[in-house]
XYZ file of C-alpha atoms in Angstrom:
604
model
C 27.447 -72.765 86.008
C 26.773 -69.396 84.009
C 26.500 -69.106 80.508
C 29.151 -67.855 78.824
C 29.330 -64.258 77.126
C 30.286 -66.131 74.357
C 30.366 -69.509 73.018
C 33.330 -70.630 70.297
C 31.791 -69.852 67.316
C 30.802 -72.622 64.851
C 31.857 -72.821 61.476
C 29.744 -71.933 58.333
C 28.996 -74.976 56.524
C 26.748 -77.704 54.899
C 25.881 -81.205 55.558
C 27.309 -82.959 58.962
C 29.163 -79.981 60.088
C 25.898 -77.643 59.904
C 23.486 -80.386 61.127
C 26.052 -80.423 64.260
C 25.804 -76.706 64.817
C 22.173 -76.655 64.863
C 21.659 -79.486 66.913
C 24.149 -78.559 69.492
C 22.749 -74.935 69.484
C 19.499 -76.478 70.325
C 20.600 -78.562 72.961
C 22.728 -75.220 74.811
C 18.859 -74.107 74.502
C 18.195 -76.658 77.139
C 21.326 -76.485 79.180
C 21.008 -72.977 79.626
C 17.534 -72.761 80.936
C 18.431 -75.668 83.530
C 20.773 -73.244 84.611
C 18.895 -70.679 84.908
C 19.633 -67.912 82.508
C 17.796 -65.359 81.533
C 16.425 -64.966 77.765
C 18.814 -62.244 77.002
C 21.757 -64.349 77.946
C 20.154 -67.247 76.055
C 19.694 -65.052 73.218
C 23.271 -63.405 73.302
C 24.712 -66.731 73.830
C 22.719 -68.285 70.403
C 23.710 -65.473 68.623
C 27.520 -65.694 69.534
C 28.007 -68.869 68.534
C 26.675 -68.791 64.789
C 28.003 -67.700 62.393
C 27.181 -63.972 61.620
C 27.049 -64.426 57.818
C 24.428 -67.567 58.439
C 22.775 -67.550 61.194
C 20.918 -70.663 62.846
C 17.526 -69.229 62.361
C 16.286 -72.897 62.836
C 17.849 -72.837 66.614
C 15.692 -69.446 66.908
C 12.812 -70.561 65.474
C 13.195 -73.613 68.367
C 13.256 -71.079 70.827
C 10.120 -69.040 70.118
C 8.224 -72.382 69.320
C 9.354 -74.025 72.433
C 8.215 -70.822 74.645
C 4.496 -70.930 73.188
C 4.641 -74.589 73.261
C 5.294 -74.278 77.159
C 2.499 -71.788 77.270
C 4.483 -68.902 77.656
C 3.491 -66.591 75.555
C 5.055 -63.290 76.769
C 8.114 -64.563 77.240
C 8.200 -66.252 73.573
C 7.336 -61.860 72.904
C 10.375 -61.110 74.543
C 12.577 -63.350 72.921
C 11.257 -62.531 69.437
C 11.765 -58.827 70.145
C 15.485 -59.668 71.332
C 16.151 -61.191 68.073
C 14.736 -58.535 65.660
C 16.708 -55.918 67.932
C 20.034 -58.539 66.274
C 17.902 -58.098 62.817
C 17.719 -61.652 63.149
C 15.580 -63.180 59.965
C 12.900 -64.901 61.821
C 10.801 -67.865 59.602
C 7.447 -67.839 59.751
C 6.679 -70.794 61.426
C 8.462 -69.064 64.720
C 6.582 -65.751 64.253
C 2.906 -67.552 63.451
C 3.860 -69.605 66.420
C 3.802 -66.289 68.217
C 1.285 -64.618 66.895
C -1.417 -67.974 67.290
C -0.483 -68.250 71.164
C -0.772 -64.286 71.867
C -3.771 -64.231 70.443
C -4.920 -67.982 72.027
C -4.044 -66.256 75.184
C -6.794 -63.457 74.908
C -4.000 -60.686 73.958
C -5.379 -58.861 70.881
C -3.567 -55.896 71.599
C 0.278 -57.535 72.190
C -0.648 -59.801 68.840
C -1.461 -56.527 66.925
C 1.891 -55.336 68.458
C 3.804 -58.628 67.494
C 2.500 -58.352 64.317
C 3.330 -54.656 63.298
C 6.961 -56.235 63.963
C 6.311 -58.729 61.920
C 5.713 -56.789 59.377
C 8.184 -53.628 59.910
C 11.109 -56.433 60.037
C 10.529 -57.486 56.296
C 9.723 -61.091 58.087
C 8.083 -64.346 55.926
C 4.477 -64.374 56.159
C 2.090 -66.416 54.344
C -1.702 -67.619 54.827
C -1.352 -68.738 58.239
C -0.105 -65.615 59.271
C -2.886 -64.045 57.713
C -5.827 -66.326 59.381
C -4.431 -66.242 62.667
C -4.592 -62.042 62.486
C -8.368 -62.177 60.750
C -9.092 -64.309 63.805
C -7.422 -62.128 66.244
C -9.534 -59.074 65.154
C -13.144 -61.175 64.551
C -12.692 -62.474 67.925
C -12.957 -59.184 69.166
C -15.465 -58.061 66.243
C -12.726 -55.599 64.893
C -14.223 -55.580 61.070
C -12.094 -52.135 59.780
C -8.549 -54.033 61.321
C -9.718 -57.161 59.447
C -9.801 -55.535 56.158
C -6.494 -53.254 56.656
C -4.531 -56.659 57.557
C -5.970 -58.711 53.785
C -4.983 -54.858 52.154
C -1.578 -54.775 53.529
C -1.193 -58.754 53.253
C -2.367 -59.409 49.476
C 0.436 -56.343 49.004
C 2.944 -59.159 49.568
C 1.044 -61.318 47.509
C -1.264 -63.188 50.073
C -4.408 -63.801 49.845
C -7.749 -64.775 51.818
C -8.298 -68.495 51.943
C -11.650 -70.602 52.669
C -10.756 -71.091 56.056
C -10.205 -66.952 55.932
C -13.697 -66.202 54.954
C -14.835 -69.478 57.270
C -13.938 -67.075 59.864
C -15.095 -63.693 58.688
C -18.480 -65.308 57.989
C -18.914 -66.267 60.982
C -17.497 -63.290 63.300
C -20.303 -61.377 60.878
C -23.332 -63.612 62.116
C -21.794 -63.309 65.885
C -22.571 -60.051 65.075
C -25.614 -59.657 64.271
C -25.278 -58.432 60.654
C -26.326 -61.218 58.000
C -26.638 -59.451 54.803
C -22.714 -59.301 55.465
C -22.054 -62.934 56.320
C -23.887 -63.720 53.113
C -22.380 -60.926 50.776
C -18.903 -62.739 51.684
C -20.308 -66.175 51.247
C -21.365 -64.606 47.360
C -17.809 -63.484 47.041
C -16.194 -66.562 47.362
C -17.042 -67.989 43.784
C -15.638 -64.621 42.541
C -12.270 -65.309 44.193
C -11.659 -69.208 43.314
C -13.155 -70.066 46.495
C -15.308 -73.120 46.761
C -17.249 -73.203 50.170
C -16.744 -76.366 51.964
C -19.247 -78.462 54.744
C -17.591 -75.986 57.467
C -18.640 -72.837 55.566
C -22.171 -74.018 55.292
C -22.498 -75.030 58.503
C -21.698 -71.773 59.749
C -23.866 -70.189 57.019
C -27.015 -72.362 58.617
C -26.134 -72.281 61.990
C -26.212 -68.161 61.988
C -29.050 -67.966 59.599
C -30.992 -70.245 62.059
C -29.803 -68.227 64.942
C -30.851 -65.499 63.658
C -34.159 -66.824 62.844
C -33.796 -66.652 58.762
C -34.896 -70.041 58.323
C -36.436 -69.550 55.126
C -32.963 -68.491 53.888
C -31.446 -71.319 55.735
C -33.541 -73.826 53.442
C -32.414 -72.208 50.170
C -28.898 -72.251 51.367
C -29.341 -75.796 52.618
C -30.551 -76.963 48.953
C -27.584 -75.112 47.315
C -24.977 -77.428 49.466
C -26.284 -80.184 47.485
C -26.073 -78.616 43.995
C -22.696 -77.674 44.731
C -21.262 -81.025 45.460
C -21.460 -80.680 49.157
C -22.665 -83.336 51.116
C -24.786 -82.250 54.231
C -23.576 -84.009 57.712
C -25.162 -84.713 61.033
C -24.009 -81.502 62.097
C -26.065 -79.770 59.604
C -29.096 -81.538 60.269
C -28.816 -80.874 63.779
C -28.856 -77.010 63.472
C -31.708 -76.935 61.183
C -34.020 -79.755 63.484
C -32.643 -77.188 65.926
C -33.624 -74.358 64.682
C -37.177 -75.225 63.624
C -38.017 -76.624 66.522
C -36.803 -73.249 68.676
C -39.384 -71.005 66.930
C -42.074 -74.002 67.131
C -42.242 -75.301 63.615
C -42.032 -78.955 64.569
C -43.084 -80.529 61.459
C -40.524 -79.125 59.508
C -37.831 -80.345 62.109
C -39.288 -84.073 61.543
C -38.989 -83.740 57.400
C -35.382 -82.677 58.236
C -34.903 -85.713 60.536
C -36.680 -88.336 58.118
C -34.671 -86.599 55.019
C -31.388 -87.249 56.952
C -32.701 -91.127 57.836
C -33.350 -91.241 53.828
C -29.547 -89.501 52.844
C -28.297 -92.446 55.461
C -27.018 -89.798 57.780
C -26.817 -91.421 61.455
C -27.701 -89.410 64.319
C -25.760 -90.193 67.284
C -28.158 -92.188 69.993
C -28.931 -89.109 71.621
C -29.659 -87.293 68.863
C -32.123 -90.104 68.250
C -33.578 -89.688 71.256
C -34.430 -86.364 71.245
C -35.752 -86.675 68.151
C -38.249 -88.990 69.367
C -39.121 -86.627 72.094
C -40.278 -83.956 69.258
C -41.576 -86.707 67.099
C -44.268 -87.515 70.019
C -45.209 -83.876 70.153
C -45.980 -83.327 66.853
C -48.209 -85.890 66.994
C -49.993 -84.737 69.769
C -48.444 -86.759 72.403
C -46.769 -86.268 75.851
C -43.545 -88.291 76.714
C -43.686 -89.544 80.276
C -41.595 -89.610 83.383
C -39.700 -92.645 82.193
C -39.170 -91.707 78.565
C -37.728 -88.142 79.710
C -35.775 -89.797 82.570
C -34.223 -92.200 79.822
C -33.039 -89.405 77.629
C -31.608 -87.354 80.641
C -29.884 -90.598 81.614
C -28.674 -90.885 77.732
C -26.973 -87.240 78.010
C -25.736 -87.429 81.525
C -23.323 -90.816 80.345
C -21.255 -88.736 77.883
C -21.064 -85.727 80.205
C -24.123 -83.336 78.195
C -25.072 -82.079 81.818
C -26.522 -79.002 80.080
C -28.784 -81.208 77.370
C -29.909 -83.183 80.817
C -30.955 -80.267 82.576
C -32.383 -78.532 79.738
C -34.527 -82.012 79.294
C -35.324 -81.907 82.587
C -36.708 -78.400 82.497
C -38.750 -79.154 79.413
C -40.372 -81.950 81.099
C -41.421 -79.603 84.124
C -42.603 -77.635 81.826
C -44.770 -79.833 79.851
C -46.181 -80.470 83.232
C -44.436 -84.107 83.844
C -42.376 -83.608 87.259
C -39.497 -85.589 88.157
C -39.372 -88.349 90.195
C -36.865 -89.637 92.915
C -35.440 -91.670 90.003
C -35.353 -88.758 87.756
C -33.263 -86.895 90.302
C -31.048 -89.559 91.377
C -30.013 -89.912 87.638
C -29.344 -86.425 87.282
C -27.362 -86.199 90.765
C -25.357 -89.737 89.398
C -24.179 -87.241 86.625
C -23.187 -83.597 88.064
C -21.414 -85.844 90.477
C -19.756 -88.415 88.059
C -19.093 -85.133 86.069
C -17.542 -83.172 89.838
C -20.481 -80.799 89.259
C -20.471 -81.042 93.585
C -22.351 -77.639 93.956
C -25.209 -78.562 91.174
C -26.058 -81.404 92.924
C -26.375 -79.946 95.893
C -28.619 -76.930 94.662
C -30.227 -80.074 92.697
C -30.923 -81.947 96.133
C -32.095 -78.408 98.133
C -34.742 -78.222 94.826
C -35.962 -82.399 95.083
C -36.384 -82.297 98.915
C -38.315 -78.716 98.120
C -40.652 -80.435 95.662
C -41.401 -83.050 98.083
C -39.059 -85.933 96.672
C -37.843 -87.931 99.771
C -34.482 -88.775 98.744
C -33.456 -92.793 98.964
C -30.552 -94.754 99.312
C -29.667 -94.352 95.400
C -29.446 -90.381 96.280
C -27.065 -90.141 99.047
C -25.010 -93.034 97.807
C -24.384 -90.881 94.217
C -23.544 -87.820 96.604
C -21.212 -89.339 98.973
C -19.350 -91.560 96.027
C -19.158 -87.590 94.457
C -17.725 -86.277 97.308
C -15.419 -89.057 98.095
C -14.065 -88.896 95.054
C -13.456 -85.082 95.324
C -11.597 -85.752 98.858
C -14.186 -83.951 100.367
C -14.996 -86.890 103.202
C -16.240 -84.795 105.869
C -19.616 -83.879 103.424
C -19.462 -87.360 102.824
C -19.329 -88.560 106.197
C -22.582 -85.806 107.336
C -24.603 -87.308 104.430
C -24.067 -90.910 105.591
C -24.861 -89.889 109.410
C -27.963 -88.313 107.564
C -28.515 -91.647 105.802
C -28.634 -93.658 109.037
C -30.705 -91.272 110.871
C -33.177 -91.647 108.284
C -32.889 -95.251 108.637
C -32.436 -95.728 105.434
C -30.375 -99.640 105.081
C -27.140 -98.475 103.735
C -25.714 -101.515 101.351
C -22.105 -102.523 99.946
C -22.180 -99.456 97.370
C -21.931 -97.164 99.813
C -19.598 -98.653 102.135
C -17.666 -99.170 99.285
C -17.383 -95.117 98.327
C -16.593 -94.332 102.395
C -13.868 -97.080 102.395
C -12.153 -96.052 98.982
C -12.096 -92.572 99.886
C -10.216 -92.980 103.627
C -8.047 -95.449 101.313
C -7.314 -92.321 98.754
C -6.960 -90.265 101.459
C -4.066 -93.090 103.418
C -6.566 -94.287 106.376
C -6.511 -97.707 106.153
C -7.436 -97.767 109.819
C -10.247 -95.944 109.206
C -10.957 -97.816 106.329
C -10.971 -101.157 108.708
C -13.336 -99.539 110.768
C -15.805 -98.918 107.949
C -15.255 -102.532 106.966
C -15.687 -103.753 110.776
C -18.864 -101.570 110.702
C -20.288 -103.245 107.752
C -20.094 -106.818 109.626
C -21.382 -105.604 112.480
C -24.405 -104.601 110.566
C -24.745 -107.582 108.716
C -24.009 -105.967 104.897
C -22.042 -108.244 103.201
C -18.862 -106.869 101.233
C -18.653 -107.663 97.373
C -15.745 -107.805 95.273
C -15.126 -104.086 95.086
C -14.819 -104.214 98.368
C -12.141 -106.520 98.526
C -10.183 -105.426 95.874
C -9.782 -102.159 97.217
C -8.885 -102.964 100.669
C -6.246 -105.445 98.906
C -4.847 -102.672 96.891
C -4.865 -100.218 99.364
C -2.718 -102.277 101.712
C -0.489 -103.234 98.625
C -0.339 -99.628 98.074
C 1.387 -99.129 101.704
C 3.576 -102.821 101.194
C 1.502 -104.105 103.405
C 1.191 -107.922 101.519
C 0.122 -109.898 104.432
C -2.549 -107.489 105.305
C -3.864 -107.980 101.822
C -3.329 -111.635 101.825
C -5.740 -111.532 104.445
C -8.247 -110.398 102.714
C -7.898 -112.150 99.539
C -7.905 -115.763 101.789
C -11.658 -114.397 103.569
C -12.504 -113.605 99.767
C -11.724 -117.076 98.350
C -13.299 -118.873 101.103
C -16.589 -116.709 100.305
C -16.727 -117.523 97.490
C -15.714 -114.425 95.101
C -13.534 -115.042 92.720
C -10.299 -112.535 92.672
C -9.714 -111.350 88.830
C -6.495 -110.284 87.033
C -6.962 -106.815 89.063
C -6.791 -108.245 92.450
C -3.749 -110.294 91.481
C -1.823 -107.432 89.738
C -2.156 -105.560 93.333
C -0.621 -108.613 95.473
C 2.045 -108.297 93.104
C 2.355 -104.505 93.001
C 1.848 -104.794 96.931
C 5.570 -107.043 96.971
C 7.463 -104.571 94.361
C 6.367 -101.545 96.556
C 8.055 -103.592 100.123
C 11.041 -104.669 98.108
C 10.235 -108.867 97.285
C 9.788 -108.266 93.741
C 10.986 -112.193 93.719
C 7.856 -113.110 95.773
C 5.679 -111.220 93.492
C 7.567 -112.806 90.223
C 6.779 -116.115 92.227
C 2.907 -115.339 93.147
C 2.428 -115.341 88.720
C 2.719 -119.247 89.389
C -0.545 -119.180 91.884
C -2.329 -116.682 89.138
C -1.372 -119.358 86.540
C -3.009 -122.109 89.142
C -5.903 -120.114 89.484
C -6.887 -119.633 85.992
C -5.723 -116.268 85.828
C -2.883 -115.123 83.262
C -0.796 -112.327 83.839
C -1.294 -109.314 81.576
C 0.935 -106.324 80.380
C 0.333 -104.204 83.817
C 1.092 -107.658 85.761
C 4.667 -107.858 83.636
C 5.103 -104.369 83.606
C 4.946 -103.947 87.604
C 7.225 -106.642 87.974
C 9.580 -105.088 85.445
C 9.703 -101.870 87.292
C 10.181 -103.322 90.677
C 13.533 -105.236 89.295
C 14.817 -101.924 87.892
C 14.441 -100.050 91.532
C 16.258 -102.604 92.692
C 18.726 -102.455 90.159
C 18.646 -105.661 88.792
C 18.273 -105.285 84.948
C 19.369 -108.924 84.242
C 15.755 -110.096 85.943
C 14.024 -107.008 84.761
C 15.349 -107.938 81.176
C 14.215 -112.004 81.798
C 10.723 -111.083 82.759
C 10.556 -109.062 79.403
C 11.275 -112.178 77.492
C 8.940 -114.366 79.355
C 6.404 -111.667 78.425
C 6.870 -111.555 74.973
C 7.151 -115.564 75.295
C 3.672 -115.986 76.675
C 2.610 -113.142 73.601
C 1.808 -110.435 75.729
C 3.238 -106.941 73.558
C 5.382 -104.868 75.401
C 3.695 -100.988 75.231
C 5.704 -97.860 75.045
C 6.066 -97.810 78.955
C 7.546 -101.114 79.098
C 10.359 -100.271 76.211
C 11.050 -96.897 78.738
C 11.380 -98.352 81.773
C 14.117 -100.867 79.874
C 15.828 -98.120 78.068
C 15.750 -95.501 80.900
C 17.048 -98.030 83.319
C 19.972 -99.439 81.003
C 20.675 -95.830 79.975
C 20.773 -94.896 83.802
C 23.416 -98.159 83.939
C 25.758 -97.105 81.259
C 24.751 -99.181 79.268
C 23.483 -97.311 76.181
C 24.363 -100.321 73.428
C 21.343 -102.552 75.613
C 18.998 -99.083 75.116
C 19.832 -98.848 71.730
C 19.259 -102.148 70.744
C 15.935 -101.887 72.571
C 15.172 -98.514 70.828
C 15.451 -100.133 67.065
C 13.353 -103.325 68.595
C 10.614 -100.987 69.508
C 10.225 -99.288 65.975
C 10.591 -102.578 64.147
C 7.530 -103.349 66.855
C 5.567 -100.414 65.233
C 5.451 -99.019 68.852
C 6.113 -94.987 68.197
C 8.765 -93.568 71.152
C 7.746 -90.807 73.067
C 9.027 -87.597 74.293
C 10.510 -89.773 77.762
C 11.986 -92.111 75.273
C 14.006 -89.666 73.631
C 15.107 -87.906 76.694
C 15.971 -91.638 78.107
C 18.726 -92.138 75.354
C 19.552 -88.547 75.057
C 20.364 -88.823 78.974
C 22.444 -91.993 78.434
C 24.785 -90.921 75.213
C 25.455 -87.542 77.002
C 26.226 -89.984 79.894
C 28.618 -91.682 78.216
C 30.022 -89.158 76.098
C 28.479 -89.986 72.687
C 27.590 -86.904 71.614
C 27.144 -86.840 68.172
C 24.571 -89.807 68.596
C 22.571 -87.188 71.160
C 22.477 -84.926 68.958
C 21.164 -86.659 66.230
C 18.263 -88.191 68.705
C 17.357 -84.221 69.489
C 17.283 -83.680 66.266
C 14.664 -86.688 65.261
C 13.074 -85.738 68.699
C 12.389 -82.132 67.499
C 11.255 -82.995 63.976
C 8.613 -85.851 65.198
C 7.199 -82.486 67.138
C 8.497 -83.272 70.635
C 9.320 -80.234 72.657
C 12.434 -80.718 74.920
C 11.747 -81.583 78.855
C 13.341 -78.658 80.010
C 11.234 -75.776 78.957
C 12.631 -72.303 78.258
């Protein structure tokens, strides 16, 4: 269905009657992209049904918001050029909107452009307007723009800000010219401005950078006289930047003040500490100290930090071992840093570290995880012809990966090859053949394997139950699953929010929301509390019944619960009052929808 040239126009006025304007103009916003209109026709369409001696600059200023919000930056330009061309009042939450995501996008240029309209419209600016365009041109180390935007904004009476100078002062140190970082850190006091922990962290991290350290102190002592508290962060540049030109002890009375002030270093910040603290006193950290430090960095993700410890270590003349390696491998692989492992693995087997069963094991779990089983497949063919004993860990990777990848025969062969060579599988083993087959709706496949697992001995947890039932919602017995919590219950185990919530969704594809509904009370009977996907699955499935009243009433339980709604919960009971024909009750859930910061479903 097209758009039409032009909608009946709505009527200027206040309260109901203009909240009912806006929020059906918002919602044509949605229809009209669904049917796939182009922006002018959206734009023509907005603009022909408001009133032309008020216009609905808040439907507008949806429309530009929703574009950037749907990372669409160009076309949010488009539409905001369309509407100035109607001289169109745009707010300036729409036009900073635009502004922040052309410039996010790496567009100085089309921002500068977007801005001179900005400006040559008469539009509302104010601080954010300004920060975002003294970011745009430091990004690009534009100094001369920088200044003719504050001239031409303090004209209309706005002015620089901390978090303005936050960013000049640092643009000037990316830059390489310090006496002007600091002469704007001098003219804040002159302007009002008191710097804050960000400003002086940016003040020591360029001064240190830039190898002023001496400067760096004095500054450092000033935070405290000014009320400003130094954090972590600011300990870390200067222990940072000490150490970097070799002044060691220095770095340690930095790290002992900040013990003193109560400051606590993260754990690896600890640890490297310790690593410098045995330096300075003349003394060389081993394999196993370094190797527990790279292991500390490569948990969180620091792959960088590792490797830069590991280099430091080769350089102080300590070389890695196979267990050094292995934890750096378990890391860029963890981390799907495939190709740096592999360079990593070319450099071990270079430096005459025989890789083990701890090596290929991280490598093929890396690449089985990345689908790649083929390179997973070579390196356990490499494994065996190395006759290296390959154990339940790496059978395990091989098996979940043909799993992921829908090969449960393959999968049986793997497990059929692990008997036959006398490795034993462990629970993770069983649990992921169980929920493979469950995956397919193959129960009595699975119920297979969880009988050989009982009579060994291992002991099926909450997860291996929640996939038997999953495994009998996905082949249509959601009764039989609903049934099997009885044999959890006899077992020890009790059901938890994914067990209720599986069984919940099974009843609603079969469209029974009378059982659905009954296991939701037993749940909140046995004092397990519903989460936001539980109240949508309810809500969207009564709402796809007819039965909006039942969603509703669901809807109020789930605030009085505390539990926030989402975005699909809103589009669930929008969906089921435009359903039924309740339309001023959509549009008043659009209009809460937009205000709590949810962009529509349908994006522009």
């Amino acid at each position: 269905m097209a758009i039409p040239r032009r909608l009946p126009r709505l009527p200027t006025a206040t309260g109901a009657t203009k909240r009912l304007a806006g929020t059906l103009a918002s919602l044509l916003l949605r229809m009209s992209r669904r049917r796939g209109a182009s922006r002018r026709d959206i734009v023509s369409s907005l603009l022909a049904s408001s009133s032309p001696t008020a216009p609905q600059t808040q439907v507008f200023d949806l429309l530009i918001r929703t574009y950037t919000q749907s990372r669409k930056p160009r076309e949010a330009f488009e539409a905001f050029r369309l509407l100035l061309d109607h001289r169109v009042p745009i707010p300036a939450s729409a036009s900073n909107a635009l502004l922040a995501a052309l410039s996010r996008a790496g567009w100085p240029h089309l921002t500068a452009e977007a801005y001179r309209l900005v400006l040559s419209s008469n539009s509302e600016v104010n601080a954010y307007t300004l920060n975002i365009m003294v970011h745009n041109y430091c990004k690009i180390l534009e100094f001369d723009k920088v200044d003719t935007v504050i001239f031409k904004m303090e004209k209309r009476c706005v002015f620089p800000d901390v978090v303005t100078h936050n960013v000049m002062i640092d643009a000037r140190f990316r830059a390489g010219d310090v006496d002007a970082a600091m002469a704007l850190v001098d003219s804040m006091a002159n302007k009002g401005l008191k710097p804050g922990i960000v400003t002086y962290n940016s003040v020591l991290k360029g001064l240190c950078k830039h190898r002023r350290l001496d400067k760096a102190k004095e500054v450092f002592r000033a935070m405290g006289q000014c009320g400003v508290a130094a954090d972590v962060r600011s300990f870390n540049i200067l222990i940072g930047g000490f150490c970097r030109v070799g002044e060691v002890e220095e770095a340690v009375k930095f790290y002992k003040e900040m013990q003193q002030l109560g400051v606590k270093p993260d754990v690896m910040d600890r640890a490297a500490e310790y690593l410098r603290e045995m330096r300075v006193f003349g003394l060389v950290p081993d394999g196993v100290i370094y190797t527990m430090v790279i292991g500390g960095f490569c948990r969180p993700g620091s792959m960088s930090e590792a490797l830069r410890v590991r280099d430091e270590m080769v350089g102080c003349g300590c070389l890695p071992d196979v267990v050094t390696y292995n934890t750096l491998l378990s890391g860029l692989c963890k981390h799907h840093r495939l190709l740096d492992a592999e360079e990593l693995l070319n450099e071990m087997k270079e430096r005459g570290v025989t890789p083990d069963l701890c090596t290929f094991t991280a490598l093929i779990h890396g690449y089985c995880r990345e689908g790649n089983i083929e390179k997973a497949f070579q390196l356990f063919d490499t494994l065996l012809q190395q006759r290296l004993r390959s154990d339940a860990v790496t059978y395990n990777s091989l098996i979940d990966g043909m799993c992921r990848k829908g090969d449960l025969a393959k999968a049986n062969e793997l497990w059929d090859h692990m008997h036959a060579r006398e490795i034993f599988p462990n629970h993770v083993t069983y649990s992921i053949l169980i929920d493979s087959h469950c995956e397919k709706g193959q129960v009595e496949a699975a119920f297979s394997f969880l009988d050989e697992m009982v009579n060994k001995g291992i002991v099926p947890n909450i997860m291996t139950y929640n996939s038997i039932i999953k495994g009998y919602c996905r082949s249509g017995n959601v009764r039989k699953g609903q049934q099997f919590l009885q044999k959890m219950r006899q077992d020890n185990i009790l059901p938890d929010l994914i067990t209720f919530n599986t069984l919940i969704h099974g009843y609603i594809k079969e469209e029974n929301m009378g059982e659905a509904f009954n296991v939701f009370n037993i749940m909140e009977k046995e004092m397990v509390q519903p989460d936001v996907v539980t109240y949508n699955m309810l809500i969207n499935g009564y709402s796809e019944h007819g039965n909006v009243q039942e969603a509703g009433w669901l809807f109020k339980k789930m605030g009085a619960k505390g539990i926030e709604p989402d975005r699909y919960t809103y589009m669930s009971m929008i969906n089921g009052h435009v359903a039924a024909g309740n339309s001023k009750e959509a549009f008043q859930l659009h209009d809460e929808m937009i205000h709590r910061g949810f962009a529509p479903d349908d994006k522009f």
